Coordinates of C-alpha atoms in Angstrom, one line a residue:
M177 CA -12.0 -23.5 -19.2
Q178 CA -13.0 -25.2 -15.9
F179 CA -11.2 -23.2 -13.5
L180 CA -7.6 -21.2 -13.1
S181 CA -6.0 -22.2 -9.4
L182 CA -3.2 -20.2 -7.8
K183 CA -2.0 -21.4 -4.6
I184 CA 0.8 -21.8 -2.1
A185 CA 1.6 -25.2 -2.7
Q186 CA 5.0 -25.7 -0.6
P187 CA 4.7 -23.1 2.3
E188 CA 8.5 -23.8 3.6
I189 CA 9.9 -22.9 0.3
Q190 CA 7.2 -20.2 -0.9
Q191 CA 6.3 -22.1 -3.9
L192 CA 3.6 -20.8 -5.9
N193 CA 1.3 -23.1 -8.8
C194 CA -0.7 -22.0 -11.2
S195 CA -3.1 -24.4 -13.3
S196 CA -6.0 -24.7 -15.1
Q197 CA -7.7 -27.6 -17.9
G198 CA -10.1 -28.0 -20.1
I199 CA -8.9 -25.5 -22.5
Y200 CA -9.1 -25.2 -26.1
P201 CA -7.1 -23.9 -28.3
A202 CA -3.9 -23.9 -26.7
P203 CA -3.7 -21.5 -24.1
H204 CA -0.9 -18.9 -22.7
L205 CA 0.1 -18.2 -19.4
Q206 CA 1.7 -15.6 -18.0
W207 CA 3.2 -14.4 -14.7
S208 CA 3.8 -10.8 -13.5
T209 CA 3.9 -9.2 -9.7
E210 CA 2.6 -5.8 -8.2
P211 CA 5.0 -3.8 -7.8
P212 CA 6.4 -5.2 -11.2
L213 CA 9.6 -7.6 -10.9
P214 CA 11.7 -8.6 -14.4
L215 CA 10.4 -11.9 -15.4
Q216 CA 13.9 -13.3 -15.3
A217 CA 13.7 -12.7 -11.5
L218 CA 10.5 -14.8 -11.4
R219 CA 11.9 -17.9 -13.4
P220 CA 8.4 -19.8 -13.8
I221 CA 8.5 -23.4 -14.8
T222 CA 5.6 -23.9 -17.4
R223 CA 4.3 -27.4 -18.6
M224 CA 1.5 -27.8 -21.1
A225 CA -0.2 -31.2 -22.7
A226 CA -3.4 -31.8 -24.5
D227 CA -5.9 -35.0 -23.6
R228 CA -7.3 -37.4 -26.2
S229 CA -9.9 -35.1 -26.5
G230 CA -7.7 -32.4 -27.6
L231 CA -8.0 -30.3 -24.3
Y232 CA -5.3 -28.7 -22.8
S233 CA -4.0 -28.3 -19.5
V234 CA -1.6 -25.9 -18.0
R235 CA 0.6 -25.9 -15.0
S236 CA 3.2 -23.4 -13.8
S237 CA 5.1 -23.0 -10.7
L238 CA 7.7 -20.1 -9.1
T239 CA 9.4 -19.5 -5.9
M240 CA 8.5 -16.2 -4.4
V241 CA 11.0 -14.0 -4.3
G242 CA 12.7 -12.2 -1.1
S243 CA 9.7 -11.1 1.1
S244 CA 6.6 -12.6 -0.1
A245 CA 4.6 -9.6 2.0
N246 CA 6.0 -7.4 -0.5
Y247 CA 4.3 -8.3 -3.7
T248 CA 1.0 -9.6 -5.2
Y249 CA 1.5 -12.5 -7.8
I250 CA -0.6 -12.6 -10.8
C251 CA -1.5 -15.7 -13.2
T252 CA -3.1 -14.7 -16.3
V253 CA -4.3 -16.9 -18.8
N254 CA -5.0 -15.9 -22.5
A255 CA -6.9 -18.2 -25.1
S256 CA -5.2 -18.2 -27.9
Y257 CA -7.0 -15.7 -30.1
G258 CA -7.3 -13.4 -27.3
T259 CA -11.0 -13.7 -26.9
Q260 CA -10.9 -14.5 -23.2
T261 CA -8.8 -13.7 -20.2
W262 CA -8.4 -15.3 -16.6
K263 CA -6.4 -13.8 -13.7
A264 CA -5.9 -15.1 -10.2
S265 CA -3.6 -12.9 -7.6
L266 CA -2.3 -13.6 -4.4
R267 CA -0.5 -11.9 -1.7
K268 CA 1.1 -13.4 1.4
K269 CA 0.8 -10.3 4.4
E270 CA 3.5 -9.9 6.9
D271 CA 2.4 -11.9 10.0
M272 CA 0.1 -9.9 12.7
T273 CA -0.1 -10.4 16.5
G274 CA -3.0 -10.1 18.4
T275 CA -3.5 -10.1 22.4
V276 CA -6.2 -12.2 24.1
G277 CA -9.2 -10.5 25.0
Q278 CA -8.6 -7.9 22.7
A279 CA -9.6 -7.1 19.0
L280 CA -8.1 -7.4 15.8
T281 CA -8.6 -6.2 12.3
I282 CA -7.3 -8.4 9.6
P283 CA -7.1 -5.9 6.2
C284 CA -8.1 -7.5 2.6
F285 CA -9.0 -5.3 -0.1
A286 CA -10.6 -6.3 -3.7
P287 CA -8.3 -5.4 -6.9
R288 CA -9.8 -1.9 -8.3
D289 CA -11.3 -3.4 -11.6
M290 CA -13.2 -6.2 -9.7
T291 CA -17.1 -6.1 -9.8
N292 CA -20.0 -8.0 -9.1
F293 CA -17.5 -10.6 -6.6
T294 CA -18.1 -12.9 -3.8
L295 CA -16.0 -12.4 -0.7
T296 CA -15.0 -15.7 1.5
W297 CA -13.1 -15.7 4.6
T298 CA -11.5 -19.1 5.8
F299 CA -9.5 -20.1 8.6
M300 CA -6.8 -22.7 9.1
R301 CA -5.2 -24.3 11.6
D302 CA -3.6 -27.8 11.9
Q303 CA -4.2 -28.0 8.2
Q304 CA -8.1 -28.1 8.9
P305 CA -9.8 -25.4 6.9
S306 CA -13.1 -24.0 8.4
T307 CA -15.4 -20.9 6.5
I308 CA -15.9 -17.9 8.3
L309 CA -18.2 -15.8 6.2
T310 CA -19.3 -15.2 2.8
Y311 CA -20.5 -12.1 1.0
S312 CA -22.1 -11.2 -2.7
S313 CA -21.5 -7.8 -3.6
G314 CA -24.6 -8.9 -6.1
T315 CA -27.4 -9.9 -3.5
K316 CA -25.4 -7.9 -0.8
E317 CA -26.3 -11.3 1.3
M318 CA -23.8 -12.3 4.3
N319 CA -23.6 -16.0 5.8
N320 CA -21.6 -15.8 8.7
D321 CA -20.3 -18.5 10.9
W322 CA -18.4 -16.7 13.4
S323 CA -21.1 -14.0 14.2
H324 CA -19.8 -14.2 17.9
Q325 CA -16.5 -13.4 17.0
A326 CA -16.2 -11.9 13.8
R327 CA -17.7 -9.6 11.2
V328 CA -17.4 -7.5 7.9
D329 CA -18.9 -4.5 7.5
K330 CA -21.4 -4.8 4.5
T331 CA -21.2 -1.1 3.4
Q332 CA -17.4 -1.2 3.1
A333 CA -17.7 -4.6 1.6
R334 CA -19.8 -3.7 -1.2
S335 CA -17.1 -0.9 -2.2
G336 CA -14.2 -3.5 -2.1
N337 CA -13.3 -3.1 1.5
G338 CA -13.6 -6.9 2.9
S339 CA -11.4 -6.5 6.1
L340 CA -12.1 -8.8 9.0
R341 CA -12.9 -7.8 12.4
L342 CA -12.3 -10.0 15.0
W343 CA -12.9 -9.4 18.9
N344 CA -12.5 -11.5 22.2
L345 CA -9.4 -12.9 21.1
M346 CA -8.6 -16.5 22.3
N347 CA -5.3 -18.3 22.4
Q348 CA -5.1 -21.5 20.4
E349 CA -8.5 -21.4 19.0
N350 CA -7.6 -17.8 16.9
A351 CA -4.1 -18.4 16.2
G352 CA -3.7 -19.6 12.5
T353 CA -3.7 -18.4 8.7
Y354 CA -6.9 -16.1 7.7
T355 CA -7.4 -16.5 4.1
C356 CA -9.5 -13.8 2.3
T357 CA -10.8 -14.7 -1.4
F358 CA -12.5 -12.0 -3.8
S359 CA -14.0 -14.7 -6.4
A360 CA -15.5 -13.2 -9.8
T361 CA -16.6 -14.5 -13.0
Q362 CA -12.9 -14.8 -14.5
S363 CA -10.7 -13.3 -11.6
T364 CA -10.1 -14.4 -8.1
H365 CA -7.7 -12.4 -5.7
T366 CA -6.5 -14.4 -2.6
V367 CA -4.8 -12.5 0.7
L368 CA -3.1 -15.0 3.5
T369 CA -2.6 -13.5 6.8
S370 CA -0.8 -15.8 9.7
I371 CA -1.8 -14.5 13.3
S372 CA -0.3 -15.4 16.5
I373 CA -2.1 -14.7 19.7
I374 CA -0.4 -13.4 22.9
S375 CA -2.0 -13.4 26.5
T376 CA 0.4 -11.2 29.0
A377 CA 1.1 -12.0 32.8
K378 CA 3.1 -10.6 35.5
G379 CA 6.1 -12.4 37.3
M380 CA 6.4 -12.0 40.9
N381 CA 9.0 -9.2 40.3
G382 CA 6.1 -7.0 38.5
I383 CA 8.2 -7.9 35.1
C384 CA 5.7 -9.2 32.2
T385 CA 6.1 -12.1 29.9
F386 CA 4.0 -13.3 27.0
I387 CA 2.5 -16.7 26.2
A388 CA 2.2 -16.8 22.5
C389 CA 0.0 -19.4 20.5
K390 CA 1.0 -20.1 16.9
E391 CA -1.0 -21.9 14.1
N392 CA 0.7 -25.2 14.9
N393 CA -0.9 -25.3 18.1
T394 CA 2.1 -24.6 20.3
C395 CA 2.1 -22.0 23.0
V396 CA 5.5 -21.1 24.4
P397 CA 6.4 -18.1 27.3
V398 CA 8.1 -15.0 25.8
K399 CA 10.5 -12.6 27.5
C400 CA 9.4 -9.3 27.2
K401 CA 11.7 -8.0 29.8
E402 CA 14.8 -9.8 31.5
T403 CA 13.8 -11.1 34.7
Y404 CA 15.2 -12.3 37.9
P405 CA 17.2 -15.5 37.3
S406 CA 15.4 -17.7 39.2
M407 CA 12.4 -16.5 37.0
L408 CA 13.9 -16.4 33.3
V409 CA 11.5 -17.3 30.7
P410 CA 12.7 -19.3 27.8
T411 CA 12.6 -17.0 24.3
M412 CA 11.1 -18.1 21.1

């Protein structure tokens, strides 16, 4: 088996895809959630095929149920004889909002049974991914490309707390999707969090407004209180 991939393929409809290839003999793929949902609520569509060498590829998709922030989705692939198991899990957390110039902590925790892992934080804006940092629980080494603005506590990370601390937030530069991935030999756990950034300003009448920046590079004014007619600010 070459890999097990679990990702959000179509964000607009919250579709999850789980796939793998190069497997022999024919594998068994199963979906589950935490907390548990009945399988009939998930309604996955799974396809499997063998190539000319007799190696199998498997692909399964489903649509997230209700609020995606309420569940961790788990895709498990077992070898036919139960000799090996691969697992990939994904959770899309509730959106968070930070304020320009302030600090923000994005939570992320490894599954309790995961050991000897690599932690990777990435940032996505305008469909352009970039690596923030990586940490190995085995070597205890960390490579931080955002050392000027982000950190993970090494001591906490060793025990599975990979929460990312950001400081001195900026408008468009820090608005986007932050992805935390714990990777071990036969398992991965991914957490996605979308971050919007706001800045506060005072109008002539002393009533505050917000400038909110989102992942798609748009920054718009948002009312936080009714202003005078001549000072009305569009609402998001």
